[in-house]
Amino acid sequence: MKCPFCGEEMESGMIITMRDIGFAWIPEGKKLPLVPLVGLKKMGGMLLGESTGFTRAKLDFNICKKCNKGISSL
Ligand SMILES: [Zn+2]
């Protein structure tokens, strides 16, 4: 998928809640890291949002790191 703003190829991944930390964007094929913030940075992920409580949901989501924008593929 191309970024509609700059035309760069977007990175595929998903958004998953990280309990009391916030939402994590995780590159496609990766799993939630055992050490949340350090592991997320190492795998090229991003931390988004704020605390959501104790349940976890996920959402497929492509990002363009150049524009700092993302698109959900619902
Ligand atoms: Zn872009």
PDB file of C-alpha atoms and ligand atoms in Angstrom:
ATOM      1  CA  MET A   1       0.000   0.000   0.000  1.00  0.00           C
ATOM      2  CA  LYS A   2       1.343   3.440  -0.973  1.00  0.00           C
ATOM      3  CA  CYS A   3       1.077   6.397   1.383  1.00  0.00           C
ATOM      4  CA  PRO A   4      -1.628   8.716  -0.026  1.00  0.00           C
ATOM      5  CA  PHE A   5       0.303  11.738   1.231  1.00  0.00           C
ATOM      6  CA  CYS A   6       3.861  11.149  -0.052  1.00  0.00           C
ATOM      7  CA  GLY A   7       3.674   8.010  -2.234  1.00  0.00           C
ATOM      8  CA  GLU A   8       6.177   6.003  -0.160  1.00  0.00           C
ATOM      9  CA  GLU A   9       5.472   2.312   0.453  1.00  0.00           C
ATOM     10  CA  MET A  10       3.680   1.998   3.804  1.00  0.00           C
ATOM     11  CA  GLU A  11       4.778  -0.489   6.466  1.00  0.00           C
ATOM     12  CA  SER A  12       2.265  -3.225   7.314  1.00  0.00           C
ATOM     13  CA  GLY A  13       1.599  -4.103  10.900  1.00  0.00           C
ATOM     14  CA  MET A  14      -0.986  -4.010  13.630  1.00  0.00           C
ATOM     15  CA  ILE A  15      -1.989  -2.005  16.648  1.00  0.00           C
ATOM     16  CA  ILE A  16      -2.374  -3.868  19.917  1.00  0.00           C
ATOM     17  CA  THR A  17      -2.983  -2.586  23.415  1.00  0.00           C
ATOM     18  CA  MET A  18      -0.123  -2.871  25.886  1.00  0.00           C
ATOM     19  CA  ARG A  19      -2.293  -2.839  29.009  1.00  0.00           C
ATOM     20  CA  ASP A  20      -1.406   0.195  31.112  1.00  0.00           C
ATOM     21  CA  ILE A  21       1.301   1.470  28.728  1.00  0.00           C
ATOM     22  CA  GLY A  22      -0.732   2.422  25.662  1.00  0.00           C
ATOM     23  CA  PHE A  23      -1.076   1.106  22.101  1.00  0.00           C
ATOM     24  CA  ALA A  24       1.805  -0.497  20.246  1.00  0.00           C
ATOM     25  CA  TRP A  25       2.195  -0.535  16.476  1.00  0.00           C
ATOM     26  CA  ILE A  26       4.019  -3.773  15.669  1.00  0.00           C
ATOM     27  CA  PRO A  27       5.533  -4.605  12.249  1.00  0.00           C
ATOM     28  CA  GLU A  28       3.847  -7.450  10.339  1.00  0.00           C
ATOM     29  CA  GLY A  29       5.024 -10.894  11.469  1.00  0.00           C
ATOM     30  CA  LYS A  30       6.241  -9.677  14.880  1.00  0.00           C
ATOM     31  CA  LYS A  31       4.710 -10.445  18.256  1.00  0.00           C
ATOM     32  CA  LEU A  32       4.184  -8.250  21.289  1.00  0.00           C
ATOM     33  CA  PRO A  33       7.654  -7.916  22.900  1.00  0.00           C
ATOM     34  CA  LEU A  34       8.366  -9.385  26.338  1.00  0.00           C
ATOM     35  CA  VAL A  35      10.087  -6.173  27.453  1.00  0.00           C
ATOM     36  CA  PRO A  36       7.527  -3.681  26.127  1.00  0.00           C
ATOM     37  CA  LEU A  37       9.300  -0.396  25.417  1.00  0.00           C
ATOM     38  CA  VAL A  38      12.823  -1.718  24.720  1.00  0.00           C
ATOM     39  CA  GLY A  39      11.521  -4.637  22.636  1.00  0.00           C
ATOM     40  CA  LEU A  40       9.141  -2.435  20.672  1.00  0.00           C
ATOM     41  CA  LYS A  41      11.918  -0.013  19.709  1.00  0.00           C
ATOM     42  CA  LYS A  42      14.262  -2.868  18.665  1.00  0.00           C
ATOM     43  CA  MET A  43      11.683  -4.361  16.277  1.00  0.00           C
ATOM     44  CA  GLY A  44      10.936  -0.996  14.641  1.00  0.00           C
ATOM     45  CA  GLY A  45       7.567  -0.553  16.346  1.00  0.00           C
ATOM     46  CA  MET A  46       5.992   2.598  17.739  1.00  0.00           C
ATOM     47  CA  LEU A  47       4.149   3.466  20.934  1.00  0.00           C
ATOM     48  CA  LEU A  48       0.821   5.268  20.372  1.00  0.00           C
ATOM     49  CA  GLY A  49      -1.886   6.618  22.619  1.00  0.00           C
ATOM     50  CA  GLU A  50      -2.410   6.137  26.308  1.00  0.00           C
ATOM     51  CA  SER A  51      -3.578   3.639  28.885  1.00  0.00           C
ATOM     52  CA  THR A  52      -6.637   1.542  27.973  1.00  0.00           C
ATOM     53  CA  GLY A  53      -7.074  -0.761  30.954  1.00  0.00           C
ATOM     54  CA  PHE A  54      -6.638  -4.514  31.099  1.00  0.00           C
ATOM     55  CA  THR A  55      -8.212  -5.934  27.972  1.00  0.00           C
ATOM     56  CA  ARG A  56      -6.373  -6.224  24.667  1.00  0.00           C
ATOM     57  CA  ALA A  57      -7.690  -5.759  21.180  1.00  0.00           C
ATOM     58  CA  LYS A  58      -5.767  -5.469  17.921  1.00  0.00           C
ATOM     59  CA  LEU A  59      -6.262  -3.728  14.607  1.00  0.00           C
ATOM     60  CA  ASP A  60      -4.401  -4.161  11.295  1.00  0.00           C
ATOM     61  CA  PHE A  61      -2.768  -0.825  10.564  1.00  0.00           C
ATOM     62  CA  ASN A  62      -0.293   0.444   7.955  1.00  0.00           C
ATOM     63  CA  ILE A  63       2.025   3.343   8.718  1.00  0.00           C
ATOM     64  CA  CYS A  64       4.224   5.823   6.859  1.00  0.00           C
ATOM     65  CA  LYS A  65       7.077   6.831   9.182  1.00  0.00           C
ATOM     66  CA  LYS A  66       8.059   9.654   6.792  1.00  0.00           C
ATOM     67  CA  CYS A  67       4.665  11.415   7.188  1.00  0.00           C
ATOM     68  CA  ASN A  68       3.924  10.026  10.659  1.00  0.00           C
ATOM     69  CA  LYS A  69       0.488   8.944   9.374  1.00  0.00           C
ATOM     70  CA  GLY A  70      -1.325   5.634   9.329  1.00  0.00           C
ATOM     71  CA  ILE A  71      -4.289   3.878   7.718  1.00  0.00           C
ATOM     72  CA  SER A  72      -6.379   1.076   9.155  1.00  0.00           C
ATOM     73  CA  SER A  73      -7.418  -1.802   6.915  1.00  0.00           C
ATOM     74  CA  LEU A  74     -10.756  -2.636   8.527  1.00  0.00           C
TER      75      LEU A  74
HETATM   76 ZN    ZN B   1       3.907   9.284   3.591  1.00  0.00          ZN
END
